[in-house]
mmCIF file of C-alpha atoms and ligand atoms in Angstrom:
data_model
loop_
_atom_site.group_PDB
_atom_site.id
_atom_site.type_symbol
_atom_site.label_atom_id
_atom_site.label_comp_id
_atom_site.label_asym_id
_atom_site.label_seq_id
_atom_site.Cartn_x
_atom_site.Cartn_y
_atom_site.Cartn_z
ATOM 1 C CA MET A 25 27.921 -29.846 -1.625
ATOM 2 C CA LEU A 26 24.430 -28.000 -1.402
ATOM 3 C CA SER A 27 22.460 -26.307 -4.740
ATOM 4 C CA THR A 28 22.147 -22.834 -4.554
ATOM 5 C CA LEU A 29 18.179 -23.334 -3.896
ATOM 6 C CA SER A 30 19.150 -25.633 -0.657
ATOM 7 C CA ARG A 31 22.164 -22.429 0.566
ATOM 8 C CA LYS A 32 18.789 -19.885 -0.428
ATOM 9 C CA ILE A 33 16.679 -22.045 1.443
ATOM 10 C CA LEU A 34 19.855 -22.449 4.827
ATOM 11 C CA MET A 35 20.162 -19.079 4.588
ATOM 12 C CA CYS A 36 17.027 -17.299 4.664
ATOM 13 C CA LEU A 37 15.622 -19.752 7.249
ATOM 14 C CA THR A 38 18.276 -19.458 9.316
ATOM 15 C CA GLY A 39 17.871 -15.986 8.998
ATOM 16 C CA LEU A 40 14.144 -15.680 9.990
ATOM 17 C CA PHE A 41 15.059 -18.062 13.154
ATOM 18 C CA LEU A 42 17.893 -15.074 13.995
ATOM 19 C CA SER A 43 15.118 -12.719 13.200
ATOM 20 C CA PHE A 44 13.023 -14.578 15.834
ATOM 21 C CA PHE A 45 15.301 -14.623 18.630
ATOM 22 C CA LEU A 46 16.454 -10.879 17.949
ATOM 23 C CA LEU A 47 12.716 -10.447 18.561
ATOM 24 C CA ILE A 48 12.697 -11.816 22.657
ATOM 25 C CA HIS A 49 15.717 -11.416 22.899
ATOM 26 C CA PHE A 50 14.745 -7.300 22.630
ATOM 27 C CA LEU A 51 11.389 -7.445 25.052
ATOM 28 C CA GLY A 52 13.459 -9.474 27.382
ATOM 29 C CA ASN A 53 16.135 -6.244 27.070
ATOM 30 C CA LEU A 54 13.229 -2.985 27.349
ATOM 31 C CA GLN A 55 13.876 -4.504 31.768
ATOM 32 C CA LEU A 56 16.314 -2.007 31.090
ATOM 33 C CA PHE A 57 13.980 0.692 30.724
ATOM 34 C CA LEU A 58 12.416 0.332 33.841
ATOM 35 C CA PRO A 59 13.144 2.235 37.233
ATOM 36 C CA GLN A 60 16.592 0.948 38.333
ATOM 37 C CA GLU A 61 16.110 -0.245 41.210
ATOM 38 C CA GLN A 62 12.919 -2.061 39.371
ATOM 39 C CA ALA A 63 14.898 -3.284 36.360
ATOM 40 C CA HIS A 64 18.428 -4.260 38.481
ATOM 41 C CA LEU A 65 16.359 -7.285 40.203
ATOM 42 C CA GLN A 66 14.057 -7.789 37.500
ATOM 43 C CA PHE A 67 16.151 -7.845 34.416
ATOM 44 C CA ASN A 68 19.205 -10.140 36.460
ATOM 45 C CA ALA A 69 16.222 -12.649 37.859
ATOM 46 C CA TYR A 70 14.460 -13.023 34.154
ATOM 47 C CA SER A 71 18.264 -14.033 32.625
ATOM 48 C CA HIS A 72 18.922 -16.347 35.972
ATOM 49 C CA PHE A 73 15.528 -18.211 34.834
ATOM 50 C CA LEU A 74 16.833 -18.476 30.931
ATOM 51 C CA SER A 75 20.103 -19.814 31.850
ATOM 52 C CA GLY A 76 18.765 -22.105 34.196
ATOM 53 C CA ASN A 77 15.699 -23.497 31.666
ATOM 54 C CA ILE A 78 16.723 -26.908 29.335
ATOM 55 C CA VAL A 79 14.476 -25.611 26.665
ATOM 56 C CA ILE A 80 16.337 -22.328 27.016
ATOM 57 C CA LYS A 81 19.580 -24.678 27.094
ATOM 58 C CA ILE A 82 18.427 -26.655 23.413
ATOM 59 C CA VAL A 83 17.409 -23.258 21.854
ATOM 60 C CA SER A 84 20.519 -22.060 22.719
ATOM 61 C CA TYR A 85 22.640 -24.518 21.030
ATOM 62 C CA VAL A 86 20.413 -23.926 18.337
ATOM 63 C CA LEU A 87 20.763 -20.272 17.314
ATOM 64 C CA TYR A 88 24.825 -20.447 17.844
ATOM 65 C CA ALA A 89 24.707 -23.460 15.178
ATOM 66 C CA SER A 90 22.500 -20.540 12.722
ATOM 67 C CA ILE A 91 24.551 -18.432 13.560
ATOM 68 C CA ILE A 92 27.225 -20.419 12.536
ATOM 69 C CA LEU A 93 25.391 -21.490 9.210
ATOM 70 C CA HIS A 94 24.177 -18.088 8.056
ATOM 71 C CA ALA A 95 27.474 -16.837 8.629
ATOM 72 C CA LEU A 96 29.083 -19.327 6.680
ATOM 73 C CA ASP A 97 26.388 -19.858 4.035
ATOM 74 C CA GLY A 98 26.824 -16.025 4.035
ATOM 75 C CA LEU A 99 30.685 -15.849 2.832
ATOM 76 C CA ILE A 100 30.134 -18.948 0.483
ATOM 77 C CA ILE A 101 27.124 -17.265 -0.916
ATOM 78 C CA THR A 102 29.210 -13.847 -1.358
ATOM 79 C CA LEU A 103 32.417 -15.406 -2.878
ATOM 80 C CA LYS A 104 30.147 -17.480 -5.904
ATOM 81 C CA ASN A 105 28.809 -14.170 -6.256
ATOM 82 C CA LYS A 106 32.308 -12.405 -6.677
ATOM 83 C CA LYS A 107 33.552 -15.453 -8.676
ATOM 84 C CA SER A 108 30.827 -15.205 -11.498
ATOM 85 C CA GLY A 109 31.262 -11.423 -11.531
ATOM 86 C CA GLY A 110 27.634 -10.458 -9.535
ATOM 87 C CA ASN A 111 29.247 -7.849 -8.172
ATOM 88 C CA TYR A 112 28.245 -4.386 -8.723
ATOM 89 C CA GLN A 113 30.698 -2.983 -10.594
ATOM 90 C CA SER A 114 29.447 -6.016 -13.300
ATOM 91 C CA ASP A 115 26.260 -6.125 -12.580
ATOM 92 C CA ARG A 116 23.962 -4.002 -13.998
ATOM 93 C CA ARG A 117 20.907 -4.412 -12.104
ATOM 94 C CA GLY A 118 23.125 -2.682 -9.520
ATOM 95 C CA ARG A 119 22.326 0.337 -10.896
ATOM 96 C CA ALA A 120 18.651 0.108 -9.649
ATOM 97 C CA SER A 121 19.321 -2.153 -6.793
ATOM 98 C CA LYS A 122 19.967 -0.811 -3.723
ATOM 99 C CA TRP A 123 23.681 -0.586 -2.038
ATOM 100 C CA TYR A 124 22.744 -2.207 1.172
ATOM 101 C CA SER A 125 21.915 -5.424 -0.877
ATOM 102 C CA ARG A 126 24.716 -5.470 -3.297
ATOM 103 C CA ASN A 127 26.827 -5.265 0.681
ATOM 104 C CA MET A 128 25.209 -8.355 2.733
ATOM 105 C CA GLY A 129 28.544 -9.653 2.709
ATOM 106 C CA ILE A 130 30.295 -6.609 4.208
ATOM 107 C CA LEU A 131 26.847 -5.842 6.289
ATOM 108 C CA GLY A 132 26.800 -9.511 7.842
ATOM 109 C CA THR A 133 31.282 -9.415 8.691
ATOM 110 C CA LEU A 134 30.522 -6.404 10.682
ATOM 111 C CA LEU A 135 27.272 -7.709 13.006
ATOM 112 C CA LEU A 136 29.818 -10.460 13.110
ATOM 113 C CA ILE A 137 32.575 -8.480 14.559
ATOM 114 C CA PHE A 138 29.814 -7.119 16.154
ATOM 115 C CA LEU A 139 28.608 -10.231 18.066
ATOM 116 C CA VAL A 140 32.131 -11.141 19.321
ATOM 117 C CA ILE A 141 32.356 -8.147 21.094
ATOM 118 C CA HIS A 142 29.448 -8.549 22.181
ATOM 119 C CA PHE A 143 29.633 -12.395 23.856
ATOM 120 C CA GLN A 144 32.677 -11.008 24.988
ATOM 121 C CA ASN A 145 31.337 -8.505 27.076
ATOM 122 C CA PHE A 146 27.861 -10.303 28.421
ATOM 123 C CA TRP A 147 28.002 -14.000 27.395
ATOM 124 C CA TYR A 148 30.908 -15.067 28.347
ATOM 125 C CA VAL A 149 31.188 -13.123 31.778
ATOM 126 C CA TYR A 150 28.234 -13.813 32.007
ATOM 127 C CA LYS A 151 28.821 -17.685 31.904
ATOM 128 C CA PHE A 152 32.624 -17.667 32.771
ATOM 129 C CA GLY A 153 33.254 -14.981 34.473
ATOM 130 C CA ASN A 154 33.850 -13.769 38.196
ATOM 131 C CA LEU A 155 30.054 -11.332 38.254
ATOM 132 C CA PRO A 156 28.861 -10.554 42.067
ATOM 133 C CA LEU A 157 25.400 -11.363 43.781
ATOM 134 C CA ASP A 158 22.214 -9.306 44.071
ATOM 135 C CA LYS A 159 19.778 -8.624 46.597
ATOM 136 C CA ASN A 160 18.653 -11.898 45.077
ATOM 137 C CA GLY A 161 21.332 -14.063 44.847
ATOM 138 C CA ASN A 162 21.298 -13.767 41.334
ATOM 139 C CA LYS A 163 24.241 -12.974 39.055
ATOM 140 C CA ASP A 164 24.208 -8.993 38.112
ATOM 141 C CA LEU A 165 24.494 -9.374 35.284
ATOM 142 C CA TYR A 166 22.798 -5.372 35.340
ATOM 143 C CA ILE A 167 25.590 -4.601 36.560
ATOM 144 C CA LEU A 168 27.589 -6.066 33.948
ATOM 145 C CA VAL A 169 25.964 -4.140 30.827
ATOM 146 C CA VAL A 170 25.816 -0.875 33.234
ATOM 147 C CA ASN A 171 29.281 -0.330 32.816
ATOM 148 C CA VAL A 172 30.379 -1.005 29.673
ATOM 149 C CA PHE A 173 27.831 1.252 28.149
ATOM 150 C CA LYS A 174 28.791 3.907 30.515
ATOM 151 C CA GLU A 175 31.910 3.779 27.933
ATOM 152 C CA TRP A 176 31.002 5.939 25.173
ATOM 153 C CA TRP A 177 33.282 4.226 22.776
ATOM 154 C CA TYR A 178 30.960 1.165 23.380
ATOM 155 C CA VAL A 179 27.630 3.059 22.449
ATOM 156 C CA ILE A 180 29.483 4.015 19.404
ATOM 157 C CA ILE A 181 29.932 0.377 18.557
ATOM 158 C CA TYR A 182 26.598 -0.333 19.444
ATOM 159 C CA ILE A 183 25.063 2.108 17.680
ATOM 160 C CA LEU A 184 27.184 2.099 14.307
ATOM 161 C CA SER A 185 25.947 -1.694 14.662
ATOM 162 C CA MET A 186 22.597 -1.135 14.610
ATOM 163 C CA ILE A 187 22.685 1.013 11.543
ATOM 164 C CA ALA A 188 24.325 -2.516 10.680
ATOM 165 C CA LEU A 189 21.903 -4.338 11.604
ATOM 166 C CA CYS A 190 19.189 -2.378 10.338
ATOM 167 C CA TYR A 191 20.163 -2.762 6.891
ATOM 168 C CA HIS A 192 20.844 -6.066 7.008
ATOM 169 C CA LEU A 193 17.507 -7.047 8.003
ATOM 170 C CA ILE A 194 15.496 -4.815 5.691
ATOM 171 C CA GLN A 195 17.546 -6.338 2.520
ATOM 172 C CA GLY A 196 17.029 -10.472 4.200
ATOM 173 C CA ILE A 197 13.913 -9.985 5.520
ATOM 174 C CA TYR A 198 13.011 -9.240 2.234
ATOM 175 C CA SER A 199 15.178 -11.649 0.225
ATOM 176 C CA ALA A 200 13.933 -14.110 2.435
ATOM 177 C CA ILE A 201 9.695 -13.368 1.561
ATOM 178 C CA ARG A 202 11.119 -13.849 -2.673
ATOM 179 C CA THR A 203 12.406 -16.882 -1.501
ATOM 180 C CA LEU A 204 9.943 -18.392 0.447
ATOM 181 C CA GLY A 205 7.901 -17.744 -2.848
ATOM 182 C CA LEU A 206 5.796 -15.038 -0.476
ATOM 183 C CA PHE A 207 6.328 -12.539 -3.300
ATOM 184 C CA HIS A 208 2.312 -12.369 -4.147
ATOM 185 C CA PRO A 209 2.191 -8.667 -6.623
ATOM 186 C CA LYS A 210 -1.065 -8.178 -3.849
ATOM 187 C CA TYR A 211 1.099 -8.341 -0.676
ATOM 188 C CA VAL A 212 4.597 -7.404 -1.519
ATOM 189 C CA LYS A 213 3.807 -4.151 -0.789
ATOM 190 C CA TRP A 214 2.611 -4.979 3.105
ATOM 191 C CA PHE A 215 5.219 -7.256 3.516
ATOM 192 C CA LYS A 216 7.835 -4.619 2.240
ATOM 193 C CA VAL A 217 6.445 -2.388 5.085
ATOM 194 C CA ALA A 218 6.415 -5.083 7.815
ATOM 195 C CA GLY A 219 9.744 -5.858 7.175
ATOM 196 C CA ILE A 220 11.158 -2.298 6.703
ATOM 197 C CA ALA A 221 8.872 -1.295 10.223
ATOM 198 C CA TYR A 222 9.880 -4.800 12.008
ATOM 199 C CA SER A 223 13.641 -3.999 10.888
ATOM 200 C CA ILE A 224 13.226 -0.424 12.068
ATOM 201 C CA ILE A 225 11.805 -0.655 15.334
ATOM 202 C CA ILE A 226 14.395 -3.536 16.190
ATOM 203 C CA SER A 227 17.537 -1.618 15.663
ATOM 204 C CA VAL A 228 16.839 2.009 16.762
ATOM 205 C CA GLY A 229 14.968 0.018 19.418
ATOM 206 C CA PHE A 230 18.168 -1.388 20.809
ATOM 207 C CA ALA A 231 20.192 1.019 20.201
ATOM 208 C CA LEU A 232 18.537 3.383 22.372
ATOM 209 C CA MET A 233 19.595 0.742 25.019
ATOM 210 C CA PRO A 234 23.226 1.858 25.349
ATOM 211 C CA ILE A 235 22.736 5.714 25.150
ATOM 212 C CA TYR A 236 20.377 5.785 27.884
ATOM 213 C CA VAL A 237 22.216 4.204 29.810
ATOM 214 C CA PHE A 238 25.098 6.012 29.323
ATOM 215 C CA PHE A 239 22.637 9.205 30.337
ATOM 216 C CA THR A 240 20.983 7.592 33.319
ATOM 217 C CA TYR A 241 24.302 6.212 35.408
ATOM 218 C CA ARG A 242 25.822 9.485 35.144
HETATM 219 C C1 LIG B 317 21.717 -3.133 22.733
HETATM 220 C C2 LIG B 317 21.724 -4.267 23.541
HETATM 221 C C3 LIG B 317 21.731 -5.358 24.137
HETATM 222 C C4 LIG B 317 21.959 -5.865 25.325
HETATM 223 C C5 LIG B 317 21.855 -4.562 26.537
HETATM 224 C C6 LIG B 317 22.265 -6.711 25.402
HETATM 225 C C7 LIG B 317 22.525 -8.107 26.323
HETATM 226 C C8 LIG B 317 22.836 -8.973 26.211
HETATM 227 C C9 LIG B 317 23.033 -9.841 27.346
HETATM 228 C C10 LIG B 317 22.977 -9.282 28.836
HETATM 229 C C11 LIG B 317 23.824 -10.966 26.986
HETATM 230 C C12 LIG B 317 24.123 -12.297 27.993
HETATM 231 C C13 LIG B 317 22.852 -13.023 28.909
HETATM 232 C C14 LIG B 317 23.170 -14.155 29.006
HETATM 233 O O1 LIG B 317 24.185 -14.872 27.799
HETATM 234 O O2 LIG B 317 22.551 -14.949 29.368
HETATM 235 C C15 LIG B 317 23.358 -11.708 25.827
HETATM 236 C C16 LIG B 317 23.598 -12.701 24.814
HETATM 237 C C17 LIG B 317 23.087 -12.258 23.796
HETATM 238 N N1 LIG B 317 23.084 -11.146 22.584
HETATM 239 FE FE1 LIG B 317 22.606 -9.341 23.272
HETATM 240 N N2 LIG B 317 22.384 -7.571 23.526
HETATM 241 C C18 LIG B 317 21.686 -6.273 22.906
HETATM 242 C C19 LIG B 317 21.910 -6.181 21.799
HETATM 243 C C20 LIG B 317 22.070 -7.988 20.662
HETATM 244 C C21 LIG B 317 22.174 -7.309 19.069
HETATM 245 C C22 LIG B 317 21.733 -6.400 18.016
HETATM 246 C C23 LIG B 317 22.018 -9.158 19.090
HETATM 247 C C24 LIG B 317 22.515 -9.400 17.683
HETATM 248 C C25 LIG B 317 22.455 -8.776 16.334
HETATM 249 C C26 LIG B 317 22.346 -9.633 20.272
HETATM 250 C C27 LIG B 317 22.602 -11.100 20.083
HETATM 251 C C28 LIG B 317 23.202 -11.605 21.582
HETATM 252 C C29 LIG B 317 23.175 -13.482 21.589
HETATM 253 C C30 LIG B 317 23.061 -14.423 20.316
HETATM 254 C C31 LIG B 317 23.361 -13.290 22.402
HETATM 255 C C32 LIG B 317 23.867 -14.902 23.360
HETATM 256 C C33 LIG B 317 22.590 -15.234 23.564
HETATM 257 C C34 LIG B 317 22.524 -17.105 24.071
HETATM 258 O O3 LIG B 317 23.531 -17.767 25.104
HETATM 259 O O4 LIG B 317 21.439 -17.369 24.185
HETATM 260 N N3 LIG B 317 22.425 -9.119 21.201
HETATM 261 N N4 LIG B 317 22.732 -10.099 25.192
#
């Protein structure tokens, strides 16, 4: 059995790795905002390159393991907190803490549901579906993304999930700074500001992708 400290460190390390993945995923997906023809071929070529690269494949397995460990560890921590009466009703610090810091478990669960939908939308179809090929002979993932984001309900699901992601990231990065002992009074304000800025930029940027596709491909 893991101690509370090892559990927190595992949560922190997997969380930081997932945040790093998000940044790379975000930067790659920015190609969707390029002029249509360029976005189409470039996005598909980029995905093809990633899927054929052995290093990326290994990193992907680390990513899947991190998602599972982070979710399981989060579940155990949430259940333990509840059992020890650390929920917001009985926790006197609750009054001063933010609602999202008390509800990391709920935000995490929403993100897990989002990930199931997201994997079904793209990952599963790309890996196991029958996607047509583009002009360059690459699987046409771009058309799949456009077709998914043409549906208004997916746009709503993605926007709501990015709101959950934003709060989850803000609190997660703040906790990680504490767990790693970077909580120096002199720098804490700047770490906090950088964490909040990162969370907002990533979440708003991701939310703009379905909105952009929805309004561009009418
Ligand atoms: C809203 C804009 C987003 C778009 C357009 C998008 C697009 C995609 C696409 C096309 C894939 C399949 C690519 C492949 O398997 O090679 C994918 C995979 C994935 N996405 Fe997203 N994504 C978005 C947001 C997110 C967010 C917010 C998260 C996490 C919270 C996320 C997590 C993942 C993960 C974990 C994978 C699997 C990666 C792998 O197999 O290595 N995505 N995404």
